[in-house]
PDB file of C-alpha atoms in Angstrom:
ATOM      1  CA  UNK A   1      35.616  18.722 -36.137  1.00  0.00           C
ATOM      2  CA  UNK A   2      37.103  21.919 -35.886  1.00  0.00           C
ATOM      3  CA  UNK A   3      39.340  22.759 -32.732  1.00  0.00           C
ATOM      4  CA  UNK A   4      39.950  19.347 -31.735  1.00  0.00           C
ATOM      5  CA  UNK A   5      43.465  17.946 -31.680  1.00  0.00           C
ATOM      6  CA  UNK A   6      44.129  15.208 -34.550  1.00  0.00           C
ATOM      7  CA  UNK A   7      43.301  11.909 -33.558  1.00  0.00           C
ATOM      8  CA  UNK A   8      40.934  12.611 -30.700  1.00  0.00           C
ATOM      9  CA  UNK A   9      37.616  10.590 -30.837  1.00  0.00           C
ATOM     10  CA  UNK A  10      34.458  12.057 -30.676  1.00  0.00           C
ATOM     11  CA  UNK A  11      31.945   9.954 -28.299  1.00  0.00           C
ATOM     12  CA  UNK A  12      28.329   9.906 -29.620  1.00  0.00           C
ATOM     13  CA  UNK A  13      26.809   7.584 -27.680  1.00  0.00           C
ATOM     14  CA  UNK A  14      24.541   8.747 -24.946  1.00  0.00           C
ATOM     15  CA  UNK A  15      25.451   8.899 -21.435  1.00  0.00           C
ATOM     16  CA  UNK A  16      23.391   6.879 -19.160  1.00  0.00           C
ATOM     17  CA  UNK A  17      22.524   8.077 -15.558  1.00  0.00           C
ATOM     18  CA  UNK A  18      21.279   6.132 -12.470  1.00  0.00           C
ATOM     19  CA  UNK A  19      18.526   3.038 -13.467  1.00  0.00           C
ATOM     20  CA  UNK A  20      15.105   3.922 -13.738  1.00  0.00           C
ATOM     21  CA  UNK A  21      13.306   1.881 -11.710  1.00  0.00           C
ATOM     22  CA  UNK A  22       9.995   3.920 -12.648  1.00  0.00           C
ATOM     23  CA  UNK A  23      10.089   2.403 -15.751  1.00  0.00           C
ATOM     24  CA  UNK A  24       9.729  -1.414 -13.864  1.00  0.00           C
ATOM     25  CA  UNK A  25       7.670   0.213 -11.322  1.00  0.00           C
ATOM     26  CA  UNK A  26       5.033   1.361 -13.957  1.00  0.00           C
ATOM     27  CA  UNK A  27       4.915  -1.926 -15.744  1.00  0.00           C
ATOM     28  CA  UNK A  28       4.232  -4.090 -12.355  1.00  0.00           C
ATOM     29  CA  UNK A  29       1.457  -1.123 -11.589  1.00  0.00           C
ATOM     30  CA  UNK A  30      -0.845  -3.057 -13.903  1.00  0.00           C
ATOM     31  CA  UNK A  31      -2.647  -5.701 -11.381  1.00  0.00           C
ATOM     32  CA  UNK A  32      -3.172  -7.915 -15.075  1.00  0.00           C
ATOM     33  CA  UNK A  33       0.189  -7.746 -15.591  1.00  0.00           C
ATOM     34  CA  UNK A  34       1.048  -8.733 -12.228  1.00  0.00           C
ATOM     35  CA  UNK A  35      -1.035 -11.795 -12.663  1.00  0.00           C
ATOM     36  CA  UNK A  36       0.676 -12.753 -16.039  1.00  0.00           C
ATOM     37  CA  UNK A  37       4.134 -12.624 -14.380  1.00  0.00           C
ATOM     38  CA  UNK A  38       2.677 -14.508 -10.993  1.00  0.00           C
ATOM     39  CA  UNK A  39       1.465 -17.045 -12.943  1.00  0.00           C
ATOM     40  CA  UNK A  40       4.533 -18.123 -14.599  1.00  0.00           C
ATOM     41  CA  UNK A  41       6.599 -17.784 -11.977  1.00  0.00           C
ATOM     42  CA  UNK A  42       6.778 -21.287 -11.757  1.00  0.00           C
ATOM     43  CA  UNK A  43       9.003 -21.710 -14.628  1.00  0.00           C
ATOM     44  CA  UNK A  44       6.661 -22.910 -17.039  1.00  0.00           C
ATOM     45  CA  UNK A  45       5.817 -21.515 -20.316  1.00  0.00           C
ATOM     46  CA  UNK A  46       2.108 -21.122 -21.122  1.00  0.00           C
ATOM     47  CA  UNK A  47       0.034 -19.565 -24.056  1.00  0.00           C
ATOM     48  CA  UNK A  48      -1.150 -16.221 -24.287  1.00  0.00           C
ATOM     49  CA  UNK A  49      -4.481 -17.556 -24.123  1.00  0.00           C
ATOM     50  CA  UNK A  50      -3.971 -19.219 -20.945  1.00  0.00           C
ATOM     51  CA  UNK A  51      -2.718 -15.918 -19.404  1.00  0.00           C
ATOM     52  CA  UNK A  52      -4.907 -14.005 -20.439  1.00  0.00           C
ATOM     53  CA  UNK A  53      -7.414 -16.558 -18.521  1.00  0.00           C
ATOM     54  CA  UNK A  54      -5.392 -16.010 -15.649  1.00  0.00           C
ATOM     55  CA  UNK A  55      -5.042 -12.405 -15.778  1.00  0.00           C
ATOM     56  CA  UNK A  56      -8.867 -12.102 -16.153  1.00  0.00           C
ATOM     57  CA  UNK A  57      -8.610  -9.900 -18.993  1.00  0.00           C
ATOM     58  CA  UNK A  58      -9.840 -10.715 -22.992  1.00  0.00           C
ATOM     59  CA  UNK A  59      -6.834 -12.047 -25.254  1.00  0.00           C
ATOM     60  CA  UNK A  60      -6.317  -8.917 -26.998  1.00  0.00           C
ATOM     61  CA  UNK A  61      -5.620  -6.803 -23.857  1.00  0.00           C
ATOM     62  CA  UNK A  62      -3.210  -9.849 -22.778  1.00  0.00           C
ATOM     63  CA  UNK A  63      -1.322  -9.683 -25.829  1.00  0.00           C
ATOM     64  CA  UNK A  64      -0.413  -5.842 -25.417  1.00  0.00           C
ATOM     65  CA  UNK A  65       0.462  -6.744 -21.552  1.00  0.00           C
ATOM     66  CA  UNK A  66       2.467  -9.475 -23.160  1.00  0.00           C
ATOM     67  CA  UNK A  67       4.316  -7.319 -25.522  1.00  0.00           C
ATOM     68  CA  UNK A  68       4.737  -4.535 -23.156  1.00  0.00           C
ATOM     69  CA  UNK A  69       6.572  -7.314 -20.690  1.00  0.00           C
ATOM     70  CA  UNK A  70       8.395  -8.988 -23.572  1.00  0.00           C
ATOM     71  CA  UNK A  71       9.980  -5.590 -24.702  1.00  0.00           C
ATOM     72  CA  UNK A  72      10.972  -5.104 -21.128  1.00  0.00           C
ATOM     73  CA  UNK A  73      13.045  -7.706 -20.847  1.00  0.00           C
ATOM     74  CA  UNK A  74      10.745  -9.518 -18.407  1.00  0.00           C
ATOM     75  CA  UNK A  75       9.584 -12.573 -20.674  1.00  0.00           C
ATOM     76  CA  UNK A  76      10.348 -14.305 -23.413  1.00  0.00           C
ATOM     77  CA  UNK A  77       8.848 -16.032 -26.180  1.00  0.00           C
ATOM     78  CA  UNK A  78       9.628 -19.393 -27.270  1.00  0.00           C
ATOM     79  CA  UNK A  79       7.727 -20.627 -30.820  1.00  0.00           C
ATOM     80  CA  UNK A  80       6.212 -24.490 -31.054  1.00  0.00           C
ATOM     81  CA  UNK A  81       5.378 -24.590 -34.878  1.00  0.00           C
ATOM     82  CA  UNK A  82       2.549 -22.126 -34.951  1.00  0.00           C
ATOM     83  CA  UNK A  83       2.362 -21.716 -31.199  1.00  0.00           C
ATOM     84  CA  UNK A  84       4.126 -18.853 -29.147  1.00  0.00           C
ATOM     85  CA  UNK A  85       4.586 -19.535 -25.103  1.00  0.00           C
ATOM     86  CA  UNK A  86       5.696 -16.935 -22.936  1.00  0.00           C
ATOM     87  CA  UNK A  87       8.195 -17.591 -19.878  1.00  0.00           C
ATOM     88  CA  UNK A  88       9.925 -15.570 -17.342  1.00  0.00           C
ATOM     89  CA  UNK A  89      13.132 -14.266 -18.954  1.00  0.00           C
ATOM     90  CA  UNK A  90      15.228 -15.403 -16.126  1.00  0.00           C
ATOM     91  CA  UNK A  91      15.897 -17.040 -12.581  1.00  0.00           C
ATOM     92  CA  UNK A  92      16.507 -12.826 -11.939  1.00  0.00           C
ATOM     93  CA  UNK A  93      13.195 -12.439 -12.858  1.00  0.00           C
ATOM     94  CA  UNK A  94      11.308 -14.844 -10.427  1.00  0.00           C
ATOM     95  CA  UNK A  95      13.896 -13.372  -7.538  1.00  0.00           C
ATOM     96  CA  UNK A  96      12.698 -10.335  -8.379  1.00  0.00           C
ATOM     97  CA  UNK A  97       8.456 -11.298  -7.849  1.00  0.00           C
ATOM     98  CA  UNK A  98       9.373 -12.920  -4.817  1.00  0.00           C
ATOM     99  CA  UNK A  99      10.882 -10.648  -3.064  1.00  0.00           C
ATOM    100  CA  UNK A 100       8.257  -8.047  -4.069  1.00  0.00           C
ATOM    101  CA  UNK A 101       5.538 -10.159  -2.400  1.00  0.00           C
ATOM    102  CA  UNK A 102       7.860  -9.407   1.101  1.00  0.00           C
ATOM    103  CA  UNK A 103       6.718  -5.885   0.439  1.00  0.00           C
ATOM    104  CA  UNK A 104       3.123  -6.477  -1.156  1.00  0.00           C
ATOM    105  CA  UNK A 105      -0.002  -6.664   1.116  1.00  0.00           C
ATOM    106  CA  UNK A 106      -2.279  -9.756   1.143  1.00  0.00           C
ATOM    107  CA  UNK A 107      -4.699  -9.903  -1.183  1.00  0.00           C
ATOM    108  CA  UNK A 108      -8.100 -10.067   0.425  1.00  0.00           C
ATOM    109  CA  UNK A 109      -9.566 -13.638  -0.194  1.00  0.00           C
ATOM    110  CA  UNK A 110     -13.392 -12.856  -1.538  1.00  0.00           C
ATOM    111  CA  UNK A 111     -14.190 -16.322  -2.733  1.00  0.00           C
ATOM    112  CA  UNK A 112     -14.145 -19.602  -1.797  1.00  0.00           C
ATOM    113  CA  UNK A 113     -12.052 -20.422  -5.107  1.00  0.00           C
ATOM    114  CA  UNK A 114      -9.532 -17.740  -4.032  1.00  0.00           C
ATOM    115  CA  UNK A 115      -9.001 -19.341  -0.497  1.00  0.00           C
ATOM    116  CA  UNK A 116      -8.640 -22.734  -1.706  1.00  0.00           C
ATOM    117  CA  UNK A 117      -6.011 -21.156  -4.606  1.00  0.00           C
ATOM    118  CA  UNK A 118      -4.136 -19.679  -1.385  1.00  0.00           C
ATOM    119  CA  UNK A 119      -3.988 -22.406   0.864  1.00  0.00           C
ATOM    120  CA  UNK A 120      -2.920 -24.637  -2.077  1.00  0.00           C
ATOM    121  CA  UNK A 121       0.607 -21.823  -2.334  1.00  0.00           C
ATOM    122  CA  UNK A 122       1.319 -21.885   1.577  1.00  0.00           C
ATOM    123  CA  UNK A 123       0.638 -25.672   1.126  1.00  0.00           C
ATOM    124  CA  UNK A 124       3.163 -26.548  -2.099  1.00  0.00           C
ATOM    125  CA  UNK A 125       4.604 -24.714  -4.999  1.00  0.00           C
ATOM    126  CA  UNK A 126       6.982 -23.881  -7.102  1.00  0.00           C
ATOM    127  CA  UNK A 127       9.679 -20.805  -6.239  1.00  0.00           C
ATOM    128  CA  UNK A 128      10.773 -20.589  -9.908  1.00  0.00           C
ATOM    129  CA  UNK A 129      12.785 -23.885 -10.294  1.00  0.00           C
ATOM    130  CA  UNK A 130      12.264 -25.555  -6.576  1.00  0.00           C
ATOM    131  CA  UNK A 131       9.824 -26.536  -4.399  1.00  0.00           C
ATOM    132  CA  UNK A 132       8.618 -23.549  -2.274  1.00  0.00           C
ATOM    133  CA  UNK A 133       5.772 -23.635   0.759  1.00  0.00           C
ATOM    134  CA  UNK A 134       5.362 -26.302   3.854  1.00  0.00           C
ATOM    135  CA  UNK A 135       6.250 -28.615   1.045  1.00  0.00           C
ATOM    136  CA  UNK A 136       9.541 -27.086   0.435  1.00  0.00           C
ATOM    137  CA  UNK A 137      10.215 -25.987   3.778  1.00  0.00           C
ATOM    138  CA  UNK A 138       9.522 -29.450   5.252  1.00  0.00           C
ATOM    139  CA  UNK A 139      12.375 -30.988   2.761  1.00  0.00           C
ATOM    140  CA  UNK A 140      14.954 -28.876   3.372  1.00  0.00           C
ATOM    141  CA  UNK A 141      14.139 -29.106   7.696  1.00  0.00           C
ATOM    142  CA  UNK A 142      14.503 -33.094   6.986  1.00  0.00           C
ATOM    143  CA  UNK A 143      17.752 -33.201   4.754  1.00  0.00           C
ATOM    144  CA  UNK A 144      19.245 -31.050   8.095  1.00  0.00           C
ATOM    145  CA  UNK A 145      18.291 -33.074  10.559  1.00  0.00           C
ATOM    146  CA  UNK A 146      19.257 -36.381   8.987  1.00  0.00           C
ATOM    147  CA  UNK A 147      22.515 -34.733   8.426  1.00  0.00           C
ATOM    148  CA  UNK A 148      22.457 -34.868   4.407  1.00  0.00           C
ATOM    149  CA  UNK A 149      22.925 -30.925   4.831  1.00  0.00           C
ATOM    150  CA  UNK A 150      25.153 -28.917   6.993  1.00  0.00           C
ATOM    151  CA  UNK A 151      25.946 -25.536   7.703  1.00  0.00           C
ATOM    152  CA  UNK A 152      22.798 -24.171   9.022  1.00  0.00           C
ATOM    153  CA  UNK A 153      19.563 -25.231  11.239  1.00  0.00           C
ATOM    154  CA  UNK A 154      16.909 -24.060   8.236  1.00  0.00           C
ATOM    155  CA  UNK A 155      15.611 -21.343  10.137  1.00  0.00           C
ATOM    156  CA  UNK A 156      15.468 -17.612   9.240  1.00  0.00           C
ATOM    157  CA  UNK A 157      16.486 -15.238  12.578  1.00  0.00           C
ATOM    158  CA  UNK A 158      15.861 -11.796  11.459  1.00  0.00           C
ATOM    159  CA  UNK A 159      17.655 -10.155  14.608  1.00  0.00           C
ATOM    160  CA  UNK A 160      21.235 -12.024  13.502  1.00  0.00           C
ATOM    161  CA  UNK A 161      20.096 -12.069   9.731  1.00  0.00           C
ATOM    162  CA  UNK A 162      23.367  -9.367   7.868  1.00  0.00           C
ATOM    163  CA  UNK A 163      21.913 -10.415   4.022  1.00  0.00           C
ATOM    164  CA  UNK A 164      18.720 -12.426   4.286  1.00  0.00           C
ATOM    165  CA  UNK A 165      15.342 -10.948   3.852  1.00  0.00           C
ATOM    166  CA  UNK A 166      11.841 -12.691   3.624  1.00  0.00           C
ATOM    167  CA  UNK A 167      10.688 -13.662   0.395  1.00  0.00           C
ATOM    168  CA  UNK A 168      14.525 -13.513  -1.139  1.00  0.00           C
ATOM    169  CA  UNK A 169      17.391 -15.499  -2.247  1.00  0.00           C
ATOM    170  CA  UNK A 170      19.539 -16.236   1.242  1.00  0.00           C
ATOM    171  CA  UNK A 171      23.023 -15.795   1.198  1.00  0.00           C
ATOM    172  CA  UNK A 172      23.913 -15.864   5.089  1.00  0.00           C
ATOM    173  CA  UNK A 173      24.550 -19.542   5.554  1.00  0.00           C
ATOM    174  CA  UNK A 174      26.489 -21.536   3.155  1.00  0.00           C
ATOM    175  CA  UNK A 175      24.760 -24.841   3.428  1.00  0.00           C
ATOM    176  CA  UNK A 176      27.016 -27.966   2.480  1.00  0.00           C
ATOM    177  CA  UNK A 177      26.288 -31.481   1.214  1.00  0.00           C
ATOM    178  CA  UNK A 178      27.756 -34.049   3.382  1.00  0.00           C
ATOM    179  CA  UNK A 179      29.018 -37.466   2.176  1.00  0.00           C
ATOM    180  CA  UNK A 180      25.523 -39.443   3.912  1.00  0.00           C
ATOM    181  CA  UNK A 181      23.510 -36.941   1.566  1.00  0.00           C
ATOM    182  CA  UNK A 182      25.537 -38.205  -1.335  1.00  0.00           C
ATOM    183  CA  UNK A 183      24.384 -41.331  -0.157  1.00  0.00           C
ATOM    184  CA  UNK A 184      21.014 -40.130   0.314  1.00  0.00           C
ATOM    185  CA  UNK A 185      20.381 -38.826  -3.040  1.00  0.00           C
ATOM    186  CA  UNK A 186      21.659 -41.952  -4.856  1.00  0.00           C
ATOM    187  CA  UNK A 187      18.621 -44.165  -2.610  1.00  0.00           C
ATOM    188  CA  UNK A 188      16.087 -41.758  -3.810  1.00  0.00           C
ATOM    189  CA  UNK A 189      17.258 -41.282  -7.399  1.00  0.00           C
ATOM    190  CA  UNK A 190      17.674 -37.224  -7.490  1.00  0.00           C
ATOM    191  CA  UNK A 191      20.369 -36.824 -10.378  1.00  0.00           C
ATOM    192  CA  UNK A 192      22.342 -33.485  -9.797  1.00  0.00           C
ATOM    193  CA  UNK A 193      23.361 -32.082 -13.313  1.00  0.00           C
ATOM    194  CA  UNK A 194      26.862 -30.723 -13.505  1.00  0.00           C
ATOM    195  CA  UNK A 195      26.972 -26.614 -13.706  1.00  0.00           C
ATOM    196  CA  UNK A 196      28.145 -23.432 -13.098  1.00  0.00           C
ATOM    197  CA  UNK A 197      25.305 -22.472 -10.832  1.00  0.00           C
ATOM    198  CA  UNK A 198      25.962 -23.535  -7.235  1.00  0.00           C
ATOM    199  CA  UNK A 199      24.962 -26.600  -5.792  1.00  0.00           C
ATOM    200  CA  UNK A 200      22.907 -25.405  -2.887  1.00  0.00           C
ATOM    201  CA  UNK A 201      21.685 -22.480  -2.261  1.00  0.00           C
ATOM    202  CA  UNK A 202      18.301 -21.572   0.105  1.00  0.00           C
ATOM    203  CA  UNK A 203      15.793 -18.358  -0.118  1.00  0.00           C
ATOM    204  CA  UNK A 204      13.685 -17.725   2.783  1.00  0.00           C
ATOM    205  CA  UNK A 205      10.323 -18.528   2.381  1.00  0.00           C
ATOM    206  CA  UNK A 206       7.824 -15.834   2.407  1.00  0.00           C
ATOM    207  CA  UNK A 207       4.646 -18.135   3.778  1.00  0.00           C
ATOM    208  CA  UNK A 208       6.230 -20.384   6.182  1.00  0.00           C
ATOM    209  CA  UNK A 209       9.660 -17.771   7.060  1.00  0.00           C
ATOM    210  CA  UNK A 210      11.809 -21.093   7.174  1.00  0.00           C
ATOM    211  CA  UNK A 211      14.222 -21.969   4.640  1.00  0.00           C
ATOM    212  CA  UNK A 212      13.644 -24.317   1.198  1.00  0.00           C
ATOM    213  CA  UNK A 213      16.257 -25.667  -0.885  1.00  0.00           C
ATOM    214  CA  UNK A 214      17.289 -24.233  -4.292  1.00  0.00           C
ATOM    215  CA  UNK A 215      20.657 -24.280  -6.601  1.00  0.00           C
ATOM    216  CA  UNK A 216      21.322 -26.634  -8.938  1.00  0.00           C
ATOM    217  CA  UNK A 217      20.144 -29.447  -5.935  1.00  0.00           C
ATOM    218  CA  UNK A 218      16.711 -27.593  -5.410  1.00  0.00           C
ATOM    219  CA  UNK A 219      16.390 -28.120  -9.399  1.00  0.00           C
ATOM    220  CA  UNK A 220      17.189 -31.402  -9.437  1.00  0.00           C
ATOM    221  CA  UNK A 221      15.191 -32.564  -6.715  1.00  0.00           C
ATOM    222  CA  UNK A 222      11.446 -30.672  -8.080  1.00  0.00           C
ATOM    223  CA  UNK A 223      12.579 -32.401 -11.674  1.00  0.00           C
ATOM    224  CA  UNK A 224      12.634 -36.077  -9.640  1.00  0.00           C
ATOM    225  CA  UNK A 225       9.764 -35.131  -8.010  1.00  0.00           C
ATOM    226  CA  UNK A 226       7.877 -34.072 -11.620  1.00  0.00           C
ATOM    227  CA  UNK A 227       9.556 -36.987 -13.418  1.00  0.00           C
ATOM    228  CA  UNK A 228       8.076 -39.987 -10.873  1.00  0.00           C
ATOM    229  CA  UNK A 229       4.703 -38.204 -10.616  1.00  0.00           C
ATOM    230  CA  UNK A 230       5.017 -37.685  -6.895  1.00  0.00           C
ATOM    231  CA  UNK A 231       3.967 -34.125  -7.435  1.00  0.00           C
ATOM    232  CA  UNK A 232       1.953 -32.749 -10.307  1.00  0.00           C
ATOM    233  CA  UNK A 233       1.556 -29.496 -11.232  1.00  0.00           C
ATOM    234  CA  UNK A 234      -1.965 -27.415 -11.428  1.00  0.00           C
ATOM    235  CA  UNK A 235      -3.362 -26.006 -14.379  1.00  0.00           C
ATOM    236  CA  UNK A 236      -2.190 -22.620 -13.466  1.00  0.00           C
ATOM    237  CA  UNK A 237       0.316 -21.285 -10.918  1.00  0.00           C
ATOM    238  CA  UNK A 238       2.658 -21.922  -9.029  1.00  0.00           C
ATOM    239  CA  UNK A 239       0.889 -24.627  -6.763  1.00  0.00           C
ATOM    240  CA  UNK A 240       1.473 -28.160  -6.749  1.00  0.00           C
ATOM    241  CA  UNK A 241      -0.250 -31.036  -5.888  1.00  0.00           C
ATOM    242  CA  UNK A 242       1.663 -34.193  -4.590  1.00  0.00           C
ATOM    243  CA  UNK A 243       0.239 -37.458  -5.697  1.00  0.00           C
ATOM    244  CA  UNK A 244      -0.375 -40.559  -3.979  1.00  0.00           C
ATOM    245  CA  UNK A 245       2.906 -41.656  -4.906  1.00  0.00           C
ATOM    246  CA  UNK A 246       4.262 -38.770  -3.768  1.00  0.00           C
ATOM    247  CA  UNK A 247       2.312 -38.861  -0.184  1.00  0.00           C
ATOM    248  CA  UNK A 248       4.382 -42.492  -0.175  1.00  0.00           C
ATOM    249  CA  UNK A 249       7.723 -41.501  -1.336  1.00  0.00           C
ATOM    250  CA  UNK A 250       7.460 -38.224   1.084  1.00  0.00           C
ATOM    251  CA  UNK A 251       7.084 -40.713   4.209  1.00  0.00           C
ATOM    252  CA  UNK A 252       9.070 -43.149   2.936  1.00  0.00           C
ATOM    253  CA  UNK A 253      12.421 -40.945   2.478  1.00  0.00           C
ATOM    254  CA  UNK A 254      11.977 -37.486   4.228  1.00  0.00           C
ATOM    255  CA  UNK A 255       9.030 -38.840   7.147  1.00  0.00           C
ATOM    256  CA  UNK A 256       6.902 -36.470   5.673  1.00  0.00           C
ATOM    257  CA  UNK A 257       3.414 -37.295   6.839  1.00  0.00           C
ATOM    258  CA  UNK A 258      -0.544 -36.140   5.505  1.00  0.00           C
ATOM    259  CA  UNK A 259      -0.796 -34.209   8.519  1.00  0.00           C
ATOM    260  CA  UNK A 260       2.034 -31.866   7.124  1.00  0.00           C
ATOM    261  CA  UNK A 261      -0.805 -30.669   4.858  1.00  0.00           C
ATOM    262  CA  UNK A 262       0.403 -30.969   1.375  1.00  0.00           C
ATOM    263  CA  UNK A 263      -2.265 -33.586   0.559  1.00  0.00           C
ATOM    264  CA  UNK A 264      -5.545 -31.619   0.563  1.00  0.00           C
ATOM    265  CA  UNK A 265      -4.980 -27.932   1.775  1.00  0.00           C
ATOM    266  CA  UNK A 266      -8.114 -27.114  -0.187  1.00  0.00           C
ATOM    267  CA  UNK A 267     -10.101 -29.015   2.742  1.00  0.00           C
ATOM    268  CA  UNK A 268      -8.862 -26.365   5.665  1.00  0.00           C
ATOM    269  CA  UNK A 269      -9.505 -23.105   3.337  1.00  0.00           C
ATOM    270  CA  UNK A 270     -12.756 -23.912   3.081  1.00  0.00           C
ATOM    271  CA  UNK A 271     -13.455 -24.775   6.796  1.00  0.00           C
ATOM    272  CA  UNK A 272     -12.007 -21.535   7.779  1.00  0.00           C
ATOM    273  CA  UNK A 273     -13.598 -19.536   5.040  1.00  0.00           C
ATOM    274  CA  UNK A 274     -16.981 -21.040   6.283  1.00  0.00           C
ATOM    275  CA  UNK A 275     -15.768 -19.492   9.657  1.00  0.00           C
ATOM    276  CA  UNK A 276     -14.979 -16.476   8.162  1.00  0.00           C
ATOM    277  CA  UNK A 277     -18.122 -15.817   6.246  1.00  0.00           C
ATOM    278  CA  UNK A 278     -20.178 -16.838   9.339  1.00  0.00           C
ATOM    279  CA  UNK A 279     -18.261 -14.412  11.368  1.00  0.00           C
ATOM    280  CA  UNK A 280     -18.748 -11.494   8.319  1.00  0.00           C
ATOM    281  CA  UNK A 281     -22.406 -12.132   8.642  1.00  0.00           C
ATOM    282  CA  UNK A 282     -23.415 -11.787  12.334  1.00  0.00           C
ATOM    283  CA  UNK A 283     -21.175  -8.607  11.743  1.00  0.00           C
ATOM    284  CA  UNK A 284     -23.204  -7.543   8.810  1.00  0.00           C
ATOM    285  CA  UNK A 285     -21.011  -7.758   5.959  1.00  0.00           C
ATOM    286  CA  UNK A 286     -21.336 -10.625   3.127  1.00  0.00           C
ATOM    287  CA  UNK A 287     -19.117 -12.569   0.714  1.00  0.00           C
ATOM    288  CA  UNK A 288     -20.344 -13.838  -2.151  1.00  0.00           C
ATOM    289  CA  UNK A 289     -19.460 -17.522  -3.070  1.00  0.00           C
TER     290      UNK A 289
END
């Protein structure tokens, strides 16, 4: 180009300015979308027509909320012959949902099928890749106390908390695996796979506000839990059911009990939405079942 000195370089690509978080924000302003992304936040990969179930919506409005998602580098597809399954893109990604929900107002619960569905997530799920909930919560309090984890007492304080926030990855304690958990592990047959992802690390639980495992440990203990069929999970979502098995292995090796509620939190939501509902009506306003 004319005028410039010999040799100089002319930059043509564009310059980028500050991230556009409008762009996520109007993506996640779709409630189906929301739903799509909610329900694979437990790691899984499902079909399109399976979220589109979910998302309440017909399968050819789920496949443009697919695409839009896919393009925005929020899922991804995987191909099984001449099926397509969609999963999160990342462990980012699920960070990202659950620390929304610390912002995010509740719901209301209209149904009975709604109430069970959110008593069965405070009860036991998934938070991505490791058991989230009472579930979760309860594991992680018992690993402490038996001294197979040090560093911390599983508790969130918000008035001494610097980093940690509800709903989010921690990063204020740096919990530790002690030689007895070593020992621990081995008795209950949780096989930690080598990595570059830490061993241990904790997010704070939105339901319960307590800590649950996660890392590479937190992985490795929901896969032993999947793999003997102590836990199964539900058709869709996050929540997961633990088996009898799993109500045996649970008291066996962490002295986690029924009354911990894992077992059947569908039982309680519908007691208290029968409370509920009979409240509603002497105040003269009705939910349909």
């Amino acid at each position: 180009m004319a005028g410039l000195p010999s040799g100089v370089a002319i930059r043509t690509d564009p310059v980028l300015g500050d991230a556009d978080i409008a762009e996520v924000g109007a993506l996640l302003a779709d409630r189906a979308r929301c739903r799509v992304l909610m329900a694979l936040n437990d790691g899984r990969a499902l079909s399109a027509s399976v979220l589109a179930d979910e998302a309440g919506v017909s399968r050819s409005t789920a496949s443009g909320h697919l695409g839009r998602l896919t393009s925005a580098g929020l899922l991804r597809v995987e191909t099984q012959g001449r099926h397509r399954y969609y999963r999160l893109a990342g462990r980012e990604v699920g960070e990202l949902l659950e620390k929304l929900t610390e912002f995010a107002p509740a719901r209301p619960v209209r149904s009975l099928r709604e109430g069970t569905r959110a008593a069965q997530l405070r009860a036991a799920r998934t938070c991505y890749d490791h058991l989230a909930g009472r579930l979760g919560v309860a594991i992680m309090a018992e690993l402490l106390r038996e001294g197979y984890l040090e560093g911390g007492d599983g508790c969130y304080h918000p008035h001494r908390a610097s980093t940690d926030y509800i709903s989010a990855p921690g990063r204020d304690v740096d919990y530790a695996l002690t030689p007895a958990g070593l020992v621990f592990l081995d008795r209950v047959g949780v096989r930690v796979p080598e990595g570059s992802r830490r061993l241990i690390r904790y997010c704070v639980d939105w339901s319960e506000q307590r800590h649950h495992l996660g890392g590479r440990l937190g992985r490795a203990v929901l896969d032993h839990f999947l793999t003997e069929q102590w836990i199964r999970r539900r058709e869709v979502g996050r929540a997961v059911q633990v088996t009898p098995a799993g109500h045996a292995a649970l008291a066996e090796f962490f002295r986690i009990a029924h009354p911990v509620g894992v077992i059947d939190p569908g039982q309680r939501a519908r007691e208290q939405f029968q409370l509920d509902t009979a409240g509603l009506q002497r105040r003269g306003h009705g939910h349909e079942l």
